[in-house]
mmCIF file of C-alpha atoms and ligand atoms in Angstrom:
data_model
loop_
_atom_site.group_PDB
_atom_site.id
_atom_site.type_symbol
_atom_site.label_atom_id
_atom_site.label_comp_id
_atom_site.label_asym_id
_atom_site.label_seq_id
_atom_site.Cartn_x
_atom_site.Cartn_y
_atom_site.Cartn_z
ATOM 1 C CA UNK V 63 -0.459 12.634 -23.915
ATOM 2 C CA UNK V 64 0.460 9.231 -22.294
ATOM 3 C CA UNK V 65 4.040 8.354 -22.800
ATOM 4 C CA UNK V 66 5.218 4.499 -22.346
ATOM 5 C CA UNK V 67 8.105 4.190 -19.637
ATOM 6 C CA UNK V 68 10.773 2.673 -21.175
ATOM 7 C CA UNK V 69 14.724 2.295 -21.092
ATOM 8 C CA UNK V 70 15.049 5.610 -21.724
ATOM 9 C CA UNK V 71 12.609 8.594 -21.839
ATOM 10 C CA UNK V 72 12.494 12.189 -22.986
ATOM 11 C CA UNK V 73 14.015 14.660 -20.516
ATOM 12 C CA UNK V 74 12.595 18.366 -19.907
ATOM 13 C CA UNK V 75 14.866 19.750 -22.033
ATOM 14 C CA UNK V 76 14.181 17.587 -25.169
ATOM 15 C CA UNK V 77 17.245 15.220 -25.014
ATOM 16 C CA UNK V 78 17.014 11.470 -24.050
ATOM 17 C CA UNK V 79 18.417 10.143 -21.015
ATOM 18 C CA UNK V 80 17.978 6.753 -18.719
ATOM 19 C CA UNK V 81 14.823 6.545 -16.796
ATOM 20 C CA UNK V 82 15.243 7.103 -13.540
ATOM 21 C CA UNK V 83 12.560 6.023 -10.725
ATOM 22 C CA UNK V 84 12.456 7.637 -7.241
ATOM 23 C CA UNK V 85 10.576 5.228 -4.374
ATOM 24 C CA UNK V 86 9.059 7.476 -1.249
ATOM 25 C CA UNK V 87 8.186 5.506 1.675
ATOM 26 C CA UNK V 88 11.307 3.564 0.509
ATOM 27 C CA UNK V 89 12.271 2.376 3.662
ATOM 28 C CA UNK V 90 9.035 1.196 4.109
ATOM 29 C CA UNK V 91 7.473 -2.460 4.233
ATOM 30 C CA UNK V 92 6.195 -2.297 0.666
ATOM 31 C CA UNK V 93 9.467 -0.090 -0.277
ATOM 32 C CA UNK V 94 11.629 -2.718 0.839
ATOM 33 C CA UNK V 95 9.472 -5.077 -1.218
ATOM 34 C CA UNK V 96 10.171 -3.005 -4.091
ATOM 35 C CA UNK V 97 13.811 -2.926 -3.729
ATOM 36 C CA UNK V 98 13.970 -6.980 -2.785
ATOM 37 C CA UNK V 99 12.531 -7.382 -6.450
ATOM 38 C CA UNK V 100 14.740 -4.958 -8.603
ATOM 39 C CA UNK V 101 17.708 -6.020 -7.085
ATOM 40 C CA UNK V 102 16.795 -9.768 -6.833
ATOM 41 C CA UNK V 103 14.289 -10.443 -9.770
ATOM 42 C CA UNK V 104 16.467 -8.559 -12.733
ATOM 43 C CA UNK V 105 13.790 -5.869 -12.287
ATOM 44 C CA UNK V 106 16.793 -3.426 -12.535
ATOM 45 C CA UNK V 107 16.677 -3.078 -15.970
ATOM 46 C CA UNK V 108 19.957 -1.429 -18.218
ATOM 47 C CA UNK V 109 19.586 2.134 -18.043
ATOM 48 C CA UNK V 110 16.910 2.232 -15.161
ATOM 49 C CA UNK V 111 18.137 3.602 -11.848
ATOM 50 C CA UNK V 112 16.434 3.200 -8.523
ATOM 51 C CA UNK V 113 16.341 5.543 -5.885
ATOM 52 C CA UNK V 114 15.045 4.512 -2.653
ATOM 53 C CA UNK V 115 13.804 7.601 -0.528
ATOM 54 C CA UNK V 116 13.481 7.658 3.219
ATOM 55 C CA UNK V 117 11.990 10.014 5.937
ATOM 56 C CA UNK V 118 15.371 10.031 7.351
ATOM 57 C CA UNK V 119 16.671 11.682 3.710
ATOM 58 C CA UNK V 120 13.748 14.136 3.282
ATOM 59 C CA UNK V 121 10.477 15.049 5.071
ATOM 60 C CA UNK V 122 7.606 15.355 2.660
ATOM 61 C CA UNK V 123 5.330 17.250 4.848
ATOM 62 C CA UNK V 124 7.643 20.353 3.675
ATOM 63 C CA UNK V 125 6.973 21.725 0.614
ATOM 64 C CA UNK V 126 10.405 22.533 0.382
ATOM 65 C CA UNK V 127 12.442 19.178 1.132
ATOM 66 C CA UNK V 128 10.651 17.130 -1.080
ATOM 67 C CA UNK V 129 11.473 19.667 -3.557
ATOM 68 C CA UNK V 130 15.207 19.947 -2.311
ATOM 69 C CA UNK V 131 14.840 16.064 -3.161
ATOM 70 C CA UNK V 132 13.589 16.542 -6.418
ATOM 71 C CA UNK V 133 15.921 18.721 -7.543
ATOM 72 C CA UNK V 134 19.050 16.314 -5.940
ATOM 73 C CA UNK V 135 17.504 13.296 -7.594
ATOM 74 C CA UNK V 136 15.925 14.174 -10.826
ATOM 75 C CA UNK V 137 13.881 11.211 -11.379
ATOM 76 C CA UNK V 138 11.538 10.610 -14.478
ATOM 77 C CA UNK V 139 9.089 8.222 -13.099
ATOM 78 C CA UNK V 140 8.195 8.109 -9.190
ATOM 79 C CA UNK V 141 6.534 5.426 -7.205
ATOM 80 C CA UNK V 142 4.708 7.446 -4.068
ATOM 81 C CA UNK V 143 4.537 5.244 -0.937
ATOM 82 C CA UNK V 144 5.433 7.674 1.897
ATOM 83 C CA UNK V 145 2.310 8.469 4.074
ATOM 84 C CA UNK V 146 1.388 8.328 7.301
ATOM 85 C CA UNK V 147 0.253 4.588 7.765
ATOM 86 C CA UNK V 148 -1.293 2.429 10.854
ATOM 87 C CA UNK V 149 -3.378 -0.366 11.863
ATOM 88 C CA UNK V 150 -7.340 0.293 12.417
ATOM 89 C CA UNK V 151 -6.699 1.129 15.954
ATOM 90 C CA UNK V 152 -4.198 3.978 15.216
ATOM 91 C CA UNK V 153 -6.394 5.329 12.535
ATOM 92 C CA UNK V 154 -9.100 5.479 14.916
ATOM 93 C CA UNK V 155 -7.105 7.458 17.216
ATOM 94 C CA UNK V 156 -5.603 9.927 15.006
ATOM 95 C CA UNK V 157 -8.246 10.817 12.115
ATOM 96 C CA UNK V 158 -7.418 14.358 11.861
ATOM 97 C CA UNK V 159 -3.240 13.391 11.566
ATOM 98 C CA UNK V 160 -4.127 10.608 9.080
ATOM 99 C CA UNK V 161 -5.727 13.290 6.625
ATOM 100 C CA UNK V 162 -3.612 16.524 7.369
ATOM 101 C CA UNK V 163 -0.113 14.713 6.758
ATOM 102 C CA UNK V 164 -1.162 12.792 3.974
ATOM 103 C CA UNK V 165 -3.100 15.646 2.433
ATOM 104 C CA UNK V 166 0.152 17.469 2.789
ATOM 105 C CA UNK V 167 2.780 14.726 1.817
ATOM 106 C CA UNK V 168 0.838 13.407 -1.519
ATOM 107 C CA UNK V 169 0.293 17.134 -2.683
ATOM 108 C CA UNK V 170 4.038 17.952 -2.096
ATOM 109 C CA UNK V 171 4.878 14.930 -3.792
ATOM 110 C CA UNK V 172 2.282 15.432 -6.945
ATOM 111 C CA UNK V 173 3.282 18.624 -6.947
ATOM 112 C CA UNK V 174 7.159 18.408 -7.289
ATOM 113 C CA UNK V 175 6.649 15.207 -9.631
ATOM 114 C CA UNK V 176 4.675 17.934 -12.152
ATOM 115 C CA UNK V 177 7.349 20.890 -11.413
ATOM 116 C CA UNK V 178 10.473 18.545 -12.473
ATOM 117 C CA UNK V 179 9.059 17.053 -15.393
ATOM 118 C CA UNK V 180 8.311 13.649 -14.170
ATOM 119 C CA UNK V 181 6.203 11.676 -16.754
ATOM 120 C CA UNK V 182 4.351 8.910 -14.448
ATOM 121 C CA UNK V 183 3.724 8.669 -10.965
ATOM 122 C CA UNK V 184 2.058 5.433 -9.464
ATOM 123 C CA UNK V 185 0.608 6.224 -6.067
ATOM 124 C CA UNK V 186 -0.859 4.129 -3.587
ATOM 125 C CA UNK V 187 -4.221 3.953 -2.274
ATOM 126 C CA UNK V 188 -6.208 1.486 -0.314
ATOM 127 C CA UNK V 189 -9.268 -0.805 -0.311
ATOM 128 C CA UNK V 190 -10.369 0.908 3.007
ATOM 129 C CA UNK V 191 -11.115 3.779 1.137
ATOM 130 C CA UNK V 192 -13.914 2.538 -0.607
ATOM 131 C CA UNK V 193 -17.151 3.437 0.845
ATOM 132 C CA UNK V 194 -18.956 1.576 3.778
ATOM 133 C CA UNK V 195 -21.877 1.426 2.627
ATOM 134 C CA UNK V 196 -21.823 -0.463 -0.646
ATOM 135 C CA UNK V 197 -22.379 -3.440 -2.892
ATOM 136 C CA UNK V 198 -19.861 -6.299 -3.175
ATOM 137 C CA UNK V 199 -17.604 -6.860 -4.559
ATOM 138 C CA UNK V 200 -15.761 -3.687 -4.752
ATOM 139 C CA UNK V 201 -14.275 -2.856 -7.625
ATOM 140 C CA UNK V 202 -12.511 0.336 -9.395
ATOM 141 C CA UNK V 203 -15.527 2.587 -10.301
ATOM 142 C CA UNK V 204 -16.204 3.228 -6.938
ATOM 143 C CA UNK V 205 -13.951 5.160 -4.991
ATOM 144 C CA UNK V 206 -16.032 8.054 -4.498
ATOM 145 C CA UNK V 207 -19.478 6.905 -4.162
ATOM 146 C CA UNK V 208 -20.464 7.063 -0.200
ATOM 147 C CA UNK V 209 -18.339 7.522 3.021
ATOM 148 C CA UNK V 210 -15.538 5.396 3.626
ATOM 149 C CA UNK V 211 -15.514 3.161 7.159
ATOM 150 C CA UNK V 212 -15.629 6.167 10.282
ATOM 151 C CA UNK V 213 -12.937 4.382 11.661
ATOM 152 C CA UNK V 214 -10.211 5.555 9.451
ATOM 153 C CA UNK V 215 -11.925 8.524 7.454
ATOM 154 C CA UNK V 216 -9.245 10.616 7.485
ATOM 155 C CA UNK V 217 -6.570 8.634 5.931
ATOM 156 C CA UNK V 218 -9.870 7.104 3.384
ATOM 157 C CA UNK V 219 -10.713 10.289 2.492
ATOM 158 C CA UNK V 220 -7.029 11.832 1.780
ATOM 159 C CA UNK V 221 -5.942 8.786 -0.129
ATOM 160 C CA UNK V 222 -9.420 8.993 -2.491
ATOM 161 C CA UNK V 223 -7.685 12.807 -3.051
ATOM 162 C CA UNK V 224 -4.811 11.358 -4.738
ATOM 163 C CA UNK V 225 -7.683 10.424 -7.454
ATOM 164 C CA UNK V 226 -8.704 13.265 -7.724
ATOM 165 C CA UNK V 227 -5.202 14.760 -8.000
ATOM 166 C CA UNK V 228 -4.377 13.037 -10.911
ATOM 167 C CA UNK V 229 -7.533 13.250 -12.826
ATOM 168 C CA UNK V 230 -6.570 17.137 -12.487
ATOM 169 C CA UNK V 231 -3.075 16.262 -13.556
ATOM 170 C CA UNK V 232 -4.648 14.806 -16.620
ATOM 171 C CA UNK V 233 -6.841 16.932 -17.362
ATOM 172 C CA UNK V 234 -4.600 19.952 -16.953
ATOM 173 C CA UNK V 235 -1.315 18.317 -18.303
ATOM 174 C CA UNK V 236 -2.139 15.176 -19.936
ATOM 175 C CA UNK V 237 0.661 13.668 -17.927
ATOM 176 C CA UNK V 238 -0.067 10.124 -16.543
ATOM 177 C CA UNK V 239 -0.232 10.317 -12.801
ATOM 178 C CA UNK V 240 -2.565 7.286 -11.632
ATOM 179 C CA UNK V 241 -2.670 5.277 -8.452
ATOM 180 C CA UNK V 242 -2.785 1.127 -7.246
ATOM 181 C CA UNK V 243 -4.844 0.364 -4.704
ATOM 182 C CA UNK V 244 -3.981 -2.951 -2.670
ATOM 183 C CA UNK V 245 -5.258 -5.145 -0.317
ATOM 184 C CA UNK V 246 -4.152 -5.822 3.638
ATOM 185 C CA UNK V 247 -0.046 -5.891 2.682
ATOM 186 C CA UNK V 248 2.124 -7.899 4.597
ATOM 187 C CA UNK V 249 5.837 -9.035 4.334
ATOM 188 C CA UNK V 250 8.997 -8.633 5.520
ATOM 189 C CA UNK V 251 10.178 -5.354 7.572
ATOM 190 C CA UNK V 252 6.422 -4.739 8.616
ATOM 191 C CA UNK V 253 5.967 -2.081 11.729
ATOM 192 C CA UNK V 254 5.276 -4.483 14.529
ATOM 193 C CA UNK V 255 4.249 -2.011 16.985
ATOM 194 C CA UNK V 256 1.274 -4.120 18.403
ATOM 195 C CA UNK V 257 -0.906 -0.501 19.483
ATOM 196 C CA UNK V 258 0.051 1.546 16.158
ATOM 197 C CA UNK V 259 0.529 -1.563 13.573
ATOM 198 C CA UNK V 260 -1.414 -3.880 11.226
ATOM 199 C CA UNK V 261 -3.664 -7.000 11.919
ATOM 200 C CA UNK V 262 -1.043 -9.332 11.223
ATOM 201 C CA UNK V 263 2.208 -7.990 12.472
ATOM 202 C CA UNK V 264 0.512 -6.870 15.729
ATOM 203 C CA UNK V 265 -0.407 -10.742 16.122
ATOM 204 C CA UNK V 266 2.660 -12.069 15.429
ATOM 205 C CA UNK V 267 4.007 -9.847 18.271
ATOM 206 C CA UNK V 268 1.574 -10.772 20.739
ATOM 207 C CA UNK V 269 1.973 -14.118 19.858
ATOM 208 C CA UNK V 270 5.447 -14.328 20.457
ATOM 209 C CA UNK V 271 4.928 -12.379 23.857
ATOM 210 C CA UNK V 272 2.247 -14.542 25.050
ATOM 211 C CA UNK V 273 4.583 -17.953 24.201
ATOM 212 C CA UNK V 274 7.535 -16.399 26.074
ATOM 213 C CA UNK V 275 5.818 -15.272 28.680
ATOM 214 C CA UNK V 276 3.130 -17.988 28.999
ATOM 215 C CA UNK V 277 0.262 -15.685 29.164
ATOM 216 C CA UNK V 278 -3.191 -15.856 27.126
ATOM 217 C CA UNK V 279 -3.301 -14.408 23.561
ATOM 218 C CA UNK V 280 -5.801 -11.704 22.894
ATOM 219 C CA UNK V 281 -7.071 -10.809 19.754
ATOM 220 C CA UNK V 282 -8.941 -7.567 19.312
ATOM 221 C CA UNK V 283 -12.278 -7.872 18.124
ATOM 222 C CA UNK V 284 -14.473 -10.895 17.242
ATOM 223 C CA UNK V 285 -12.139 -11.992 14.686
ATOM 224 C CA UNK V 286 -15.098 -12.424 12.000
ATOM 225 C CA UNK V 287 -14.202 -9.699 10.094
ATOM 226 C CA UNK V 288 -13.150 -10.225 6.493
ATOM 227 C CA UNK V 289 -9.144 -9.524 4.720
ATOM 228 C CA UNK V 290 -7.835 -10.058 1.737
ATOM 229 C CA UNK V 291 -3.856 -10.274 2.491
ATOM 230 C CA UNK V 292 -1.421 -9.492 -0.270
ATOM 231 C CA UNK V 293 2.008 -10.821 0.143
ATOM 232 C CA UNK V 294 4.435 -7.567 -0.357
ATOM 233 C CA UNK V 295 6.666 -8.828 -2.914
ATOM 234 C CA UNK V 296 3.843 -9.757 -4.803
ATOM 235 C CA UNK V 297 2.749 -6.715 -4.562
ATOM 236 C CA UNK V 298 5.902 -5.082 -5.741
ATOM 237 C CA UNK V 299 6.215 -7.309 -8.777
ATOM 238 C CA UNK V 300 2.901 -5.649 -9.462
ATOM 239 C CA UNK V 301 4.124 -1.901 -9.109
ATOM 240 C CA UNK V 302 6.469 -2.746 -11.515
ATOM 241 C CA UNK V 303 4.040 -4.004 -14.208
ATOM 242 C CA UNK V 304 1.917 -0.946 -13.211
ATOM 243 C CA UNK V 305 4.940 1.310 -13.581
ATOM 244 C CA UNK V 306 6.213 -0.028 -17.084
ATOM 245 C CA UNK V 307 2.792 -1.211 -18.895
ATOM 246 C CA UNK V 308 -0.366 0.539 -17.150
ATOM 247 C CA UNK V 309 -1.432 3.360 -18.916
ATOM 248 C CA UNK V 310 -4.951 4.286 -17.714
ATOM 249 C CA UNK V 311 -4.899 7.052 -14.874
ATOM 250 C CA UNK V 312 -7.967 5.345 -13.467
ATOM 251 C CA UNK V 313 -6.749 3.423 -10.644
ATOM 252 C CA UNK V 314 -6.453 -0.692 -10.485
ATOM 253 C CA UNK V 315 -7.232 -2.890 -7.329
ATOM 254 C CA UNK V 316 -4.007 -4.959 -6.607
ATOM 255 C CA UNK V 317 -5.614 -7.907 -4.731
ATOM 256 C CA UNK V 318 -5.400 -11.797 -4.321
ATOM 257 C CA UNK V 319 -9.147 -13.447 -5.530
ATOM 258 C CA UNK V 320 -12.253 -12.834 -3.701
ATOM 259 C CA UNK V 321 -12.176 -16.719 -2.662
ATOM 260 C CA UNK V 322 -8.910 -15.707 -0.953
ATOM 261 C CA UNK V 323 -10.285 -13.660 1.743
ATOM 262 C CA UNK V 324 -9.672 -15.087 5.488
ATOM 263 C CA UNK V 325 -11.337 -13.942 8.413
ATOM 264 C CA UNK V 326 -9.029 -12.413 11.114
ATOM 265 C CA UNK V 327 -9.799 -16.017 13.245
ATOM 266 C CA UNK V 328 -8.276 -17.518 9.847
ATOM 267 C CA UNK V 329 -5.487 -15.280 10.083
ATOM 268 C CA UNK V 330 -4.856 -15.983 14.309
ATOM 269 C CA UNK V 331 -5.218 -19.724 13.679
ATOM 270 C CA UNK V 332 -2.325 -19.460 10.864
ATOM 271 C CA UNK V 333 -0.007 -17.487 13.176
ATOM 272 C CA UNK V 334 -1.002 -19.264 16.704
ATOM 273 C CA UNK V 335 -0.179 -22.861 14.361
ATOM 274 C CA UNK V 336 3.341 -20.821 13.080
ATOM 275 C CA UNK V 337 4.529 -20.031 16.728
ATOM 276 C CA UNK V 338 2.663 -23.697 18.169
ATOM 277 C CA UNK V 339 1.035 -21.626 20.506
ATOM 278 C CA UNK V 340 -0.467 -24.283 22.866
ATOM 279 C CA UNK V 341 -1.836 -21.465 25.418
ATOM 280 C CA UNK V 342 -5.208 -19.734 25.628
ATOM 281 C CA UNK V 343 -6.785 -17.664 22.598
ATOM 282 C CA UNK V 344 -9.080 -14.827 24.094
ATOM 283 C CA UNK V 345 -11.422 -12.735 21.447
ATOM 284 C CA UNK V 346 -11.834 -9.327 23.253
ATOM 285 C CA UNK V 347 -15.194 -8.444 21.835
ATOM 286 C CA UNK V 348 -15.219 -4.952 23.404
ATOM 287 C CA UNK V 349 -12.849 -3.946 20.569
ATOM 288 C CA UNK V 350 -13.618 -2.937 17.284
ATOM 289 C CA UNK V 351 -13.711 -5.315 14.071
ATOM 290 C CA UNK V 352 -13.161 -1.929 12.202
ATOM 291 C CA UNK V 353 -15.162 -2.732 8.453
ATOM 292 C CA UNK V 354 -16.483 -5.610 9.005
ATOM 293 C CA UNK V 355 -15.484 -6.676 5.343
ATOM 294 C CA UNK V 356 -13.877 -4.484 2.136
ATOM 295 C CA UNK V 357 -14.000 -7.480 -0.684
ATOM 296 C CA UNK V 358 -12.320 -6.189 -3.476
ATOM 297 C CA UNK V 359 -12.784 -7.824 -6.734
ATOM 298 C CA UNK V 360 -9.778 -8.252 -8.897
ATOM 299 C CA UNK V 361 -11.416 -8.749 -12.468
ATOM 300 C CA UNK V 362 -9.295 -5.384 -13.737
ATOM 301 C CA UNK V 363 -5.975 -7.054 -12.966
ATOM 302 C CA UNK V 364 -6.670 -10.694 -14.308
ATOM 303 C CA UNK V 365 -7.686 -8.742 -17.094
ATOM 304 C CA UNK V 366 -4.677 -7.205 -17.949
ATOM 305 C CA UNK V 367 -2.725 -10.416 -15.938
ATOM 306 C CA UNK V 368 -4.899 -13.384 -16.334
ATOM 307 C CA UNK V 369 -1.677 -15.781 -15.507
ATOM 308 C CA UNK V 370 -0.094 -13.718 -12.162
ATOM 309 C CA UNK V 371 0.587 -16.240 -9.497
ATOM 310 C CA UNK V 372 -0.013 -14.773 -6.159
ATOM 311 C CA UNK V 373 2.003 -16.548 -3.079
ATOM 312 C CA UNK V 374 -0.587 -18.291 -1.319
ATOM 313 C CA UNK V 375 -0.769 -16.909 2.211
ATOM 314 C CA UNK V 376 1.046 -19.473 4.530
ATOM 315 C CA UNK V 377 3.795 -19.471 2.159
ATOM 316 C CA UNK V 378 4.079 -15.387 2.355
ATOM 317 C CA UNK V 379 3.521 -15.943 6.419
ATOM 318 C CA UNK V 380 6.410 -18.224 6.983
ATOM 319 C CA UNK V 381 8.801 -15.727 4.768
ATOM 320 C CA UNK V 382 7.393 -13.164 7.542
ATOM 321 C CA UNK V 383 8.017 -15.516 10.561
ATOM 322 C CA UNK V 384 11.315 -15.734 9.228
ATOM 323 C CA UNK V 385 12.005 -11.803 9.421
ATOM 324 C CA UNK V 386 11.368 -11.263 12.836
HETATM 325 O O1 GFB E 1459 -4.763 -4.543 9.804
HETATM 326 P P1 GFB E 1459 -5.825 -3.863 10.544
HETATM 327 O O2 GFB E 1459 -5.449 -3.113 11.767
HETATM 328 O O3 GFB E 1459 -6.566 -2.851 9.650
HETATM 329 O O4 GFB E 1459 -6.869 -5.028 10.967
HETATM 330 P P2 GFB E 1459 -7.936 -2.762 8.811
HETATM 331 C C1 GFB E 1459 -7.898 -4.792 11.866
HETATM 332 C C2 GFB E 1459 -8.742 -6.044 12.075
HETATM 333 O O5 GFB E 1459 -7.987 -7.030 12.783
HETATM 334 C C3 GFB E 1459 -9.956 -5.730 12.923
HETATM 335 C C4 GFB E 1459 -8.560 -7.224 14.086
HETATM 336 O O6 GFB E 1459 -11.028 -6.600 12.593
HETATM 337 C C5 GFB E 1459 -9.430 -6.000 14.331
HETATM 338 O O7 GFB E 1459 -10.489 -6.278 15.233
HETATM 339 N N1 GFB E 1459 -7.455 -7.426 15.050
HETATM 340 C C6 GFB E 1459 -7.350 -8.467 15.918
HETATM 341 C C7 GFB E 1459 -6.368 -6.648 15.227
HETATM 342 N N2 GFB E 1459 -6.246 -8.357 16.662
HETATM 343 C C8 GFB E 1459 -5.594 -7.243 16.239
HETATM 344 C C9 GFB E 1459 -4.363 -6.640 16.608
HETATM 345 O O8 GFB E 1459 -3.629 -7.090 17.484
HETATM 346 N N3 GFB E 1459 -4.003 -5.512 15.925
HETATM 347 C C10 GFB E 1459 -4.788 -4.980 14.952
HETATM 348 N N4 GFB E 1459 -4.372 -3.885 14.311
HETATM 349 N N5 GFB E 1459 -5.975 -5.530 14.595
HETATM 350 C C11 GFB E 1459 -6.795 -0.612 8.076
HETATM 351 C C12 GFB E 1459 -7.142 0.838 7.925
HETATM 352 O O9 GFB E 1459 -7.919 -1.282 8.360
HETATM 353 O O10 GFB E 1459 -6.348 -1.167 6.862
HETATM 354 C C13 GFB E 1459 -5.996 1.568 7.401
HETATM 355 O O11 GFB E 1459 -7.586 1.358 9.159
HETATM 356 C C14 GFB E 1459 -5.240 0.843 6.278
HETATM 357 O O12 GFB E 1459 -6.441 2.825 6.999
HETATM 358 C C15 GFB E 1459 -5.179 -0.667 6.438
HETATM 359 O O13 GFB E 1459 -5.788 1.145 5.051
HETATM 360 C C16 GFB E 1459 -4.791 -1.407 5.172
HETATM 361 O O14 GFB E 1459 -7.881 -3.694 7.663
HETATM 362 O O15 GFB E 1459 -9.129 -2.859 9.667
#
């Protein structure tokens, strides 16, 4: 049975009561993108109530706290962020982490969503679980069908599990657990460790290191691999949608156009211009360029969303020059 979020939704014990969404990972950059819009964009709607979960509050790896939060918070609908997240060259160090805490996070979370009654879960996936190997564009129907980039296998391989999850769910409990799976995020409150972090924020750091300190910038890798960036809060104006109108449990790509993809270069020249960087820009080619592209095609959201404005990407960079 697939059952419509709305104001107000049918508790466990038959009577009707406000609908109340717990965030995990909601400390997190796309967390914090979340809240930004509920509490800026009258996504708070009457009745709903919002509860932003951090890893300070509860740690998901145990079974048992993210029960213990279950049981404190009651919610009816949750949006799962929390998971062990990093840049290309953290994933490549840590494989084995990447899967065994996210294996055990997203089944503790699933797991306590079913137990209390919750009606829909949104989760979040990934385009860089999609296989290596494959035709482009990438779209939805292929999650599962080859191995996903080495570089970050364990984290590819435990997000594509949160599929399978919820097809179980389904199948078991007709309850409507499904999943989004985005593009390169970036935005405001990013992690900006340069060794464990993301393309972008990891730049911006260096960046602003290299200015200060009048040193060379490098950039790791050749900077011809291919990204499609998706500004956070755009992103969490589109968890919303997903949370209140999507009702398939097959997952849906969350991504700007395939003409909006940038090369990394693209993405160096944007930030070096930002800063007015005026020194040397080195390309270390003895680092990795991780998948060299993961084009994901977004026909499944224009479908549903043919008139969703997406903020193009220097606008979205300035708002995350800004935050820093
Ligand atoms: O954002 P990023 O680390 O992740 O981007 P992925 C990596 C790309 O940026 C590679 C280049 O082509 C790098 O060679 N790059 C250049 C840099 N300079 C830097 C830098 O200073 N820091 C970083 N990090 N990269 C991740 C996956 O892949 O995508 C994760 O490994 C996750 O699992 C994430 O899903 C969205 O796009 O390569």
């Amino acid at each position: 049975m697939i059952i419509r979020p709305s104001l107000s939704v049918f508790q466990m014990d038959g009577s009707v009561g406000p609908m109340r969404v717990l965030v995990t990972g909601g400390s997190g950059l796309v967390g914090r993108a979340i809240e930004r819009v509920v509490k800026t964009e009258s996504g708070e709607r009457e009745g709903e109530e919002w509860v932003f979960l951090s890893s300070k509050e509860a740690n998901l790896l145990s079974a048992e706290e993210t029960r213990a939060a279950f049981e404190k918070h009651r919610p009816t609908h949750v949006i799962h962020l929390a998971a062990m997240v990093g840049g290309l060259f953290r994933n490549m160090r840590q494989n084995l982490d990447f899967w065994r805490n996210n294996v055990h996070i997203n089944d503790n979370v699933l797991q306590a969503a079913h137990e209390f009654g919750v009606v829909k879960v949104v989760s979040c996936l990934s385009t860089c679980i999609f296989p290596d190997k494959t035709t482009y564009p990438i779209d939805e129907t292929m999650i599962h069908n080859g191995p996903p980039h080495e570089s970050n296998f364990g984290y590819a391989y435990a997000k594509r599990m949160i599929d399978v999850q919820n097809r179980a769910y389904f199948q078991q409990y007709g309850v409507q657990y499904t999943a989004v799976i985005p593009t390169n995020v970036f935005g405001p409150h990013d992690n900006f460790n340069i060794e464990d972090g993301h393309v972008l924020p990891g730049l911006i750091h260096k960046t602003y290191l290299a200015k200060k300190e009048g040193k060379p910038l490098h950039v790791w890798g050749s900077g011809r691999a291919l990204r499609q960036f998706i500004y956070s809060l755009d992103l969490a104006r589109l968890f919303l949608w997903v949370l209140r109108e999507y009702d398939e449990v097959e997952p849906i790509i969350l991504s700007v156009g395939e003409e909006d993809e940038l090369t990394v270069k693209d993405a160096v020249d944007a930030v070096v211009e930002g800063f007015g960087f005026k020194g040397e820009v080195i390309y270390d080619t003895s680092k990795s360029d991780g998948q060299i592209k993961k084009t994901a095609n977004n026909a499944k959201l224009r479908k549903y969303l043919p008139d969703f404005k997406f903020t193009p990407f220097k606008q979205g960079d300035q708002h995350k020059r800004c935050s820093i």
